[in-house]
mmCIF file of C-alpha atoms and ligand atoms in Angstrom:
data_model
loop_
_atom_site.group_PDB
_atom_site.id
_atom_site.type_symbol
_atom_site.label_atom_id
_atom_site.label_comp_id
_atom_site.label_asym_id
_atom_site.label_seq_id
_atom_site.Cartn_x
_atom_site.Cartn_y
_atom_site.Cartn_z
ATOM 1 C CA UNK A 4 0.000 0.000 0.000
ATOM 2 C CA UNK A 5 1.435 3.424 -0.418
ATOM 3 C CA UNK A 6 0.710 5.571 2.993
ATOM 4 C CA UNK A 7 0.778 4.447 6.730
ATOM 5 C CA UNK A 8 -3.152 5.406 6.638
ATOM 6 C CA UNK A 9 -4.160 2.886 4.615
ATOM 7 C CA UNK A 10 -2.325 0.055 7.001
ATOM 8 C CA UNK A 11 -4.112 0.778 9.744
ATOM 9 C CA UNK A 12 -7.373 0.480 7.490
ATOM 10 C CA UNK A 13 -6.328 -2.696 6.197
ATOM 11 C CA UNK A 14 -5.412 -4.383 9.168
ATOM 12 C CA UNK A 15 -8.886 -3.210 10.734
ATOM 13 C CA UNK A 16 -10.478 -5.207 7.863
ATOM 14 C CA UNK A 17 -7.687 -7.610 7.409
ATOM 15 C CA UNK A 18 -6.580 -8.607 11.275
ATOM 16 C CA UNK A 19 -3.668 -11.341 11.907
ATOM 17 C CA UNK A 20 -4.702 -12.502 8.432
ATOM 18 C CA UNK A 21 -3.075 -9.961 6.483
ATOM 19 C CA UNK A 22 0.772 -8.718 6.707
ATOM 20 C CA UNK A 23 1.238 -5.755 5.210
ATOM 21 C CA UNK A 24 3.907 -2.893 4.442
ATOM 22 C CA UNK A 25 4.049 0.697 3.741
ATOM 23 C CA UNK A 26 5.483 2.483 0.735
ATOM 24 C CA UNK A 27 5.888 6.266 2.355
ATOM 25 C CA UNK A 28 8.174 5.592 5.569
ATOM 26 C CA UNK A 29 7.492 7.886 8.774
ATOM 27 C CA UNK A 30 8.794 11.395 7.511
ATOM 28 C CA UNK A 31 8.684 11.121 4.032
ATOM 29 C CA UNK A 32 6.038 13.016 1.654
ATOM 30 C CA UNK A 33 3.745 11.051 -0.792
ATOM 31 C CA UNK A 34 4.390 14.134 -3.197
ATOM 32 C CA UNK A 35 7.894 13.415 -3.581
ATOM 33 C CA UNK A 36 8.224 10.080 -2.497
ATOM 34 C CA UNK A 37 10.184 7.434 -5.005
ATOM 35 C CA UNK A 38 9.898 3.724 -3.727
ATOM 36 C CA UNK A 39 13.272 2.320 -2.904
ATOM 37 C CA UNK A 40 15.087 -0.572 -4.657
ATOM 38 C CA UNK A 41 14.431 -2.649 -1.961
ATOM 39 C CA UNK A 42 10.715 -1.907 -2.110
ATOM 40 C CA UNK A 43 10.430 -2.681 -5.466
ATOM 41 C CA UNK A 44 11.792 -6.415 -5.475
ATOM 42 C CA UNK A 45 9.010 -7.158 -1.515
ATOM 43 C CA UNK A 46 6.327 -6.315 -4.174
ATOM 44 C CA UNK A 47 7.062 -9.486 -5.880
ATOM 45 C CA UNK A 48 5.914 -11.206 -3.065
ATOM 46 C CA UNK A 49 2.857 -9.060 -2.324
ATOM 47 C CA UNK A 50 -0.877 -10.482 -3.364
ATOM 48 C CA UNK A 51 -2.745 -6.813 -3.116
ATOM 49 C CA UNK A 52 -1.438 -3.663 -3.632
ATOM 50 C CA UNK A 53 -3.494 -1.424 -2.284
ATOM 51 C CA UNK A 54 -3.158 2.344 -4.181
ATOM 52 C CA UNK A 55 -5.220 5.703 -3.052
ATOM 53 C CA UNK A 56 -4.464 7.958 -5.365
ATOM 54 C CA UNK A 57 -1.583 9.969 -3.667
ATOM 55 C CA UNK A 58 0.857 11.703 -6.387
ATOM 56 C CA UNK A 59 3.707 9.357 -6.407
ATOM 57 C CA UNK A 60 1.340 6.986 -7.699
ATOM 58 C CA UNK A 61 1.326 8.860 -10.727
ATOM 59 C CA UNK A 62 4.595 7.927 -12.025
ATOM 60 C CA UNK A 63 5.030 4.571 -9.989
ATOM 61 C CA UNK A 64 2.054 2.288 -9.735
ATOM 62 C CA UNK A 65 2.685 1.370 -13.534
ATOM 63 C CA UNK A 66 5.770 0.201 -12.671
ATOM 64 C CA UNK A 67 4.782 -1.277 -9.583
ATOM 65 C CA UNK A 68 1.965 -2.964 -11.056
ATOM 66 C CA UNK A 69 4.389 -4.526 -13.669
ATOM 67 C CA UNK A 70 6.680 -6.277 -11.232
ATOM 68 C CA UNK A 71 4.271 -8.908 -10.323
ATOM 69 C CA UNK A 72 1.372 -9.891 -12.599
ATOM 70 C CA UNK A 73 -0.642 -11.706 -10.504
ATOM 71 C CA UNK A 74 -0.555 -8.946 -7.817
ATOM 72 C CA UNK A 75 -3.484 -7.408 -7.617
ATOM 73 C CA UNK A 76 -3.856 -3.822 -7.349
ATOM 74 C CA UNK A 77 -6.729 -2.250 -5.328
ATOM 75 C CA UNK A 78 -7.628 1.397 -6.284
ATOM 76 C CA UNK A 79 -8.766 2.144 -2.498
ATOM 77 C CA UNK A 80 -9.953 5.520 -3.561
ATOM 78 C CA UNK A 81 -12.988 4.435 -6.708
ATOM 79 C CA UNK A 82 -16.281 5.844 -5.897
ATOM 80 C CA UNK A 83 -14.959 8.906 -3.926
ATOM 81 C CA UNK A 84 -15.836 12.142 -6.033
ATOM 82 C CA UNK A 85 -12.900 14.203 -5.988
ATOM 83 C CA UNK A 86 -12.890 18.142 -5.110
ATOM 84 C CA UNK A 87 -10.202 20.308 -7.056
ATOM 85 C CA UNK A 88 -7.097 21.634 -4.888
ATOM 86 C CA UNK A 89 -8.371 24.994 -4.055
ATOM 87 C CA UNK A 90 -5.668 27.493 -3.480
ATOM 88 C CA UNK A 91 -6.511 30.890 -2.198
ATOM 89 C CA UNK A 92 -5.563 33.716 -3.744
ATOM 90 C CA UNK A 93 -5.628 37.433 -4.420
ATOM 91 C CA UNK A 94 -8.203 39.928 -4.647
ATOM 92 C CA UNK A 95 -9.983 37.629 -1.961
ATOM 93 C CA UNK A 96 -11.253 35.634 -4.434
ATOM 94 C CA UNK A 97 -11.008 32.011 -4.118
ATOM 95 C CA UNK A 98 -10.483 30.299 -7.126
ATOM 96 C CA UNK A 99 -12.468 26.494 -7.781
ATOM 97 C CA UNK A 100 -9.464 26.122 -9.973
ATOM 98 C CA UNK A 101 -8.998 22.820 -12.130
ATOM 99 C CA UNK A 102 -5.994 23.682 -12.021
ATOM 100 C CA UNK A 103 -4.270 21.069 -14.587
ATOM 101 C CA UNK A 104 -6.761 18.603 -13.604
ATOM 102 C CA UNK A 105 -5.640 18.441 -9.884
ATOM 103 C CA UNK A 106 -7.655 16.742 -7.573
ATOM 104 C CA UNK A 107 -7.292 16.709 -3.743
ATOM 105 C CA UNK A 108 -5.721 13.225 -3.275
ATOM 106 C CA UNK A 109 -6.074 13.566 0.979
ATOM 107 C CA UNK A 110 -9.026 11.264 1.141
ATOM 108 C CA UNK A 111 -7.987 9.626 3.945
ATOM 109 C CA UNK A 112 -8.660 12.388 6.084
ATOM 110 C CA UNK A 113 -12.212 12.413 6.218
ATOM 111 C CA UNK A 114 -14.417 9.444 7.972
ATOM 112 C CA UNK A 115 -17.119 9.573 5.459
ATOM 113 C CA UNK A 116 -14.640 8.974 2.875
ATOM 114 C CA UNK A 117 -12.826 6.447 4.616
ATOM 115 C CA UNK A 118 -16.208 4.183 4.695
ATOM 116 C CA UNK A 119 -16.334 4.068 1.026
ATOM 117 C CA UNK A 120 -12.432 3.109 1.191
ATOM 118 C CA UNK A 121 -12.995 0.347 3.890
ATOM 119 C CA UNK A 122 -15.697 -0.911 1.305
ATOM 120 C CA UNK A 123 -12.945 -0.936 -1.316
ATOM 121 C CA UNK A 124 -10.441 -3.199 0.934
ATOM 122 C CA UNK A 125 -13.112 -5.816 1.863
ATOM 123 C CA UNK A 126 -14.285 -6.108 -1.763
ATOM 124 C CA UNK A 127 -10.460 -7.073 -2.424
ATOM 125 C CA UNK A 128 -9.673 -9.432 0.530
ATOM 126 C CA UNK A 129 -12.983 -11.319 -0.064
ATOM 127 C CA UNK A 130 -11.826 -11.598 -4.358
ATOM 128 C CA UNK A 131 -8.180 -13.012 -3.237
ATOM 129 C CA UNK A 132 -9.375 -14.734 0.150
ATOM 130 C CA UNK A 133 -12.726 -15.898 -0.190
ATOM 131 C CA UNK A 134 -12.437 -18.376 2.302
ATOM 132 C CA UNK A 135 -11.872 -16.239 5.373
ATOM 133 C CA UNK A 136 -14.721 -14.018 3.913
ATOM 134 C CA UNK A 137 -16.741 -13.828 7.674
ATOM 135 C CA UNK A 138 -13.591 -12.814 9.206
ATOM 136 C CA UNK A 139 -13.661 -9.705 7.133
ATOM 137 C CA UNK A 140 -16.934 -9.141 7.007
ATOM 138 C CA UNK A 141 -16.790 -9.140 10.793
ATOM 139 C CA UNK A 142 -14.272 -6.976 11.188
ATOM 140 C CA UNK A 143 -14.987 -4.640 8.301
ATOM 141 C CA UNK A 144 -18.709 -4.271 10.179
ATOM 142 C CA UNK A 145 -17.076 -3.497 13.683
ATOM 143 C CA UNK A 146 -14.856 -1.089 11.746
ATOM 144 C CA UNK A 147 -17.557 0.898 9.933
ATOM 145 C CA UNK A 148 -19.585 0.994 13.591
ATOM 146 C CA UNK A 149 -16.207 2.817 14.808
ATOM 147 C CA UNK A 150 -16.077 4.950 11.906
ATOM 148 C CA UNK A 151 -19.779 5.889 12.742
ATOM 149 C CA UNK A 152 -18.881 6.390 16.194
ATOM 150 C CA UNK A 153 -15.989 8.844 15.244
ATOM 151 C CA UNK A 154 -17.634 10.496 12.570
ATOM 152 C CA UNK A 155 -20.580 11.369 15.207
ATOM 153 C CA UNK A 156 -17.754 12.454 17.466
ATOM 154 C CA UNK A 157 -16.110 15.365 15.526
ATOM 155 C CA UNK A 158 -19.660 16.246 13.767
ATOM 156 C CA UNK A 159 -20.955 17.006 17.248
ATOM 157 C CA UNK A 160 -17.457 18.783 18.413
ATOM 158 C CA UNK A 161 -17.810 21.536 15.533
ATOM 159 C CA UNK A 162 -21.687 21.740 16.135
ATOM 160 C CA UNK A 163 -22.963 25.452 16.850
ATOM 161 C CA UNK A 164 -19.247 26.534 15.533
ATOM 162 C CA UNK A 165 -20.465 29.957 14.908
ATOM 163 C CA UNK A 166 -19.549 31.382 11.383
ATOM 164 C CA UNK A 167 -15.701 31.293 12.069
ATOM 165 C CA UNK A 168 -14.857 28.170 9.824
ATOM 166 C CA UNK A 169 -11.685 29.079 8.502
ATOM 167 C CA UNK A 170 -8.603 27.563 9.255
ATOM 168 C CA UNK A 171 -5.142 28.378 8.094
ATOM 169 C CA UNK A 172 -2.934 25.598 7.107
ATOM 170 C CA UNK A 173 0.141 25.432 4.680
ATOM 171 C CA UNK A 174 -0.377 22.237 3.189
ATOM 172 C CA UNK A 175 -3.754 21.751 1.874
ATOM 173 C CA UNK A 176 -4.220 17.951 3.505
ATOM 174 C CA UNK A 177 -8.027 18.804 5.318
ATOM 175 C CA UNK A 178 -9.853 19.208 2.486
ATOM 176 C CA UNK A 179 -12.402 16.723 2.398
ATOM 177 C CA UNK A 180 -12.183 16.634 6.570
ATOM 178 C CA UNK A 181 -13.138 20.455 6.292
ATOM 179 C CA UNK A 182 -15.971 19.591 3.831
ATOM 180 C CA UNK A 183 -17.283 16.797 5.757
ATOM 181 C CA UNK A 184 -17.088 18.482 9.459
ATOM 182 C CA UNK A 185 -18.948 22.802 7.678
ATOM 183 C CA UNK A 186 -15.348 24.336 7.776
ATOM 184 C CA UNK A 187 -13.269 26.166 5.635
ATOM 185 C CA UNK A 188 -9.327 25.737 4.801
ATOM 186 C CA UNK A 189 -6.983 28.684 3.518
ATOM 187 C CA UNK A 190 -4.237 27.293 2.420
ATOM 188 C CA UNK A 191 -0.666 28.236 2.197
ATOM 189 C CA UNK A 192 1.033 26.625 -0.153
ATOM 190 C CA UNK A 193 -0.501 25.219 -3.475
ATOM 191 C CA UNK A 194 0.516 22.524 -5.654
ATOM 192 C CA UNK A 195 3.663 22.282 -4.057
ATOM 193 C CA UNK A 196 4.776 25.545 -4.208
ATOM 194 C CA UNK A 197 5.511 27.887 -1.901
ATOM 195 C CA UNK A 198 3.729 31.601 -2.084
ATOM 196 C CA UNK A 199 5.471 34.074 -3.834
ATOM 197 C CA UNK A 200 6.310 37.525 -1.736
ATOM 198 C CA UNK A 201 2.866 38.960 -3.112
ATOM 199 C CA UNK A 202 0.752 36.178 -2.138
ATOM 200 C CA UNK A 203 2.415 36.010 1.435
ATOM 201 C CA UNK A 204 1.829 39.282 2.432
ATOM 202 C CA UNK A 205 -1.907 39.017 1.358
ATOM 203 C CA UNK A 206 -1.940 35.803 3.417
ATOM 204 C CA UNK A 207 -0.725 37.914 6.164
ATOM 205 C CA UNK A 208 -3.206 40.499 5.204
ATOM 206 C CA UNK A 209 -6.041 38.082 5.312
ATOM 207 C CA UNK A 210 -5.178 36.143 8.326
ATOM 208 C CA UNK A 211 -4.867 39.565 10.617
ATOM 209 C CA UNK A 212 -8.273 40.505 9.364
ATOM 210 C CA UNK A 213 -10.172 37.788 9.982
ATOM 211 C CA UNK A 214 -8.311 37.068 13.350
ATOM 212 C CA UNK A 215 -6.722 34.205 12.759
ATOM 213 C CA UNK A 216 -4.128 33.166 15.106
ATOM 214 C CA UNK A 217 -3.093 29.681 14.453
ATOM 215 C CA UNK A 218 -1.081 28.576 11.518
ATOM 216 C CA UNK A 219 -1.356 24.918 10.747
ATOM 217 C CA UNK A 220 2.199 23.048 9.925
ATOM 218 C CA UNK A 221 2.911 19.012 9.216
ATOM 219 C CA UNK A 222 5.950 17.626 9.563
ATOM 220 C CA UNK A 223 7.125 15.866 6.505
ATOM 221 C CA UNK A 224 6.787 19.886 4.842
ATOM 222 C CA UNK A 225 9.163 22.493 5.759
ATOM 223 C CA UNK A 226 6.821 25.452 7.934
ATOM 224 C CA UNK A 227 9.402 28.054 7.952
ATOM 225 C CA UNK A 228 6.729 29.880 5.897
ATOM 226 C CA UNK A 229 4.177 28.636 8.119
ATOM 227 C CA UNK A 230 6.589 30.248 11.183
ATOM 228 C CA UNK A 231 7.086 33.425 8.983
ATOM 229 C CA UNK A 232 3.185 34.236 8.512
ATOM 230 C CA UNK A 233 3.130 32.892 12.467
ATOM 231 C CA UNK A 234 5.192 35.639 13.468
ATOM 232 C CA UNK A 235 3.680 38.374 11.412
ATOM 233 C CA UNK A 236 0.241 37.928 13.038
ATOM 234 C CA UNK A 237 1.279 37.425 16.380
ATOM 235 C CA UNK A 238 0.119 33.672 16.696
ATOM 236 C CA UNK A 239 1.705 30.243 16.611
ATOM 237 C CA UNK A 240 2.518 27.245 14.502
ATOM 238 C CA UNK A 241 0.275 24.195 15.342
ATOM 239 C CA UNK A 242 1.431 20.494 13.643
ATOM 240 C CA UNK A 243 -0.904 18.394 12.597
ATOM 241 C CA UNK A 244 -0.145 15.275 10.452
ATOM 242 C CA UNK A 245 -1.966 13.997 8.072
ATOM 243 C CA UNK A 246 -0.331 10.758 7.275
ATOM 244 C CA UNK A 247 0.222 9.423 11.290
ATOM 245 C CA UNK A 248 -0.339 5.464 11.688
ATOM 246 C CA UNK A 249 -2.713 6.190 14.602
ATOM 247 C CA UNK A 250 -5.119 7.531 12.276
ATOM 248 C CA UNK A 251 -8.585 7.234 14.335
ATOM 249 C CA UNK A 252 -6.406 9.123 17.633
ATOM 250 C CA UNK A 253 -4.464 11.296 15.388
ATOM 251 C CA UNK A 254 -7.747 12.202 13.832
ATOM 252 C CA UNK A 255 -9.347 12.983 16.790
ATOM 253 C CA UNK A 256 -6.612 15.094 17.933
ATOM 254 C CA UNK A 257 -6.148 17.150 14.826
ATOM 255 C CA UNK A 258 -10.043 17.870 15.442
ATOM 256 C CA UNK A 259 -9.830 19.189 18.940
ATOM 257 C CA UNK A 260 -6.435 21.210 17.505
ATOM 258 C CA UNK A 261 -8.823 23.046 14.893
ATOM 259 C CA UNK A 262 -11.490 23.687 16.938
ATOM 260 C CA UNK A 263 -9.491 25.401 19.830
ATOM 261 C CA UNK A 264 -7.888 26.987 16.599
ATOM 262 C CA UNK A 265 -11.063 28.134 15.442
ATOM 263 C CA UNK A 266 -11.854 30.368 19.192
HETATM 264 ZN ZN1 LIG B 10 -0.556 16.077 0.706
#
């Protein structure tokens, strides 16, 4: 599978019947991320690989596909309608930019979405597994009650949030989280790159005026820009992670970090 997301997804589903391993290591960035050698030659021994969609896949899954034919290869993220990366921009206008035909790949991020992806990884252990097909059923039903259960959770924790949505975050990861839970992301960076002097100061600009105070930074992404609009508006730097292998915790953390954020 390509991020540490999708294991713990998989092994929800999957249990002690599956073993599985993660392209992106801790600390490295599915944008940039090239599989190692070493990676390469495990995937002849691998039954599913599970993709989602994330940009490395672009240029790799080809490959990776090709070193083992009978592997094969789950596209975790089918049936999610993608949103366009939404970058925000002068004149206070955000653009819903198509932007050359870039679409949020962070669908991980949002419990509603993650349903449809849990669907995904049962339909694919039951095709190469059939006979431990109640053991995944099982588990993929107790899974989808706890995805319920958290979904409920944050839903009710941004309930009666007042009209201050907005949350400032220099790598555009939250998305579909911010669509699923009524709030709003500004981010930072877009598409990679970093905002040019123009753009920052209207960041800055933007952020003072609507009193925003927290600046959202991950760590696989360098936040000295993050630390630079930080300083200008008199707030702090807050990390949240998008791609941590205690997703359900993490998630619930990054939720309570946005809404004390949001204040
Ligand atoms: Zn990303």
């Amino acid at each position: 599978m390509s991020i540490l997301p999708q294991k713990y997804f998989v092994e929800k589903i999957g249990g002690d019947l599956v073993d599985v391993a993660v392209m992106v290591e801790p600390g490295a960035s599915p944008h940039t991320y090239e599989p190692k050698p070493k990676q390469m030659v495990a995937l002849a021994k691998t039954t599913i690989y599970f993709a989602i969609g994330v940009p490395f896949e672009t240029t790799w899954l080809a490959k990776i596909a090709a070193t083992n034919p009978n592997m094969l290869v789950v596209h975790t993220e089918a049936d999610i309608k993608k949103i366009p990366m939404r970058g925000h921009h002068h004149q206070g206008t955000e653009l819903e930019q198509d932007h050359h035909g870039i679409r949020d790949p962070h669908v991980w991020l949002s419990p509603p979405l993650v349903m449809i992806q849990a669907g995904n990884i049962l339909q694919a252990l039951l095709k190469v597994d059939p006979a431990h097909g109640p053991v995944y059923e099982k588990n993929y039903n107790s899974f989808m009650k706890e995805l319920v259960v958290l979904d409920g959770e944050i839903r009710a924790a941004f309930e009666g949030k007042g009209k201050d949505v907005e949350f400032m975050v220099f790598h555009p990861a939250w998305g579909y989280f911010a669509q699923a839970y009524g709030l709003e992301q500004v981010p930072i960076e877009f598409e990679g790159k970093q905002p040019k002097p123009a753009e920052l100061h209207y960041l800055i600009q933007y952020a003072k005026e609507r009193g925003i105070k927290v600046i959202f930074a991950q760590p696989q992404f360098s936040w000295q820009i993050a630390q630079t609009i930080a300083k200008s508006i008199d707030g702090q730097i807050v990390f949240v992670d998008p791609l941590a292998a205690d997703w359900d915790t993490n998630l619930r953390r990054v939720a309570s970090r946005f809404k004390s954020a949001l204040k």
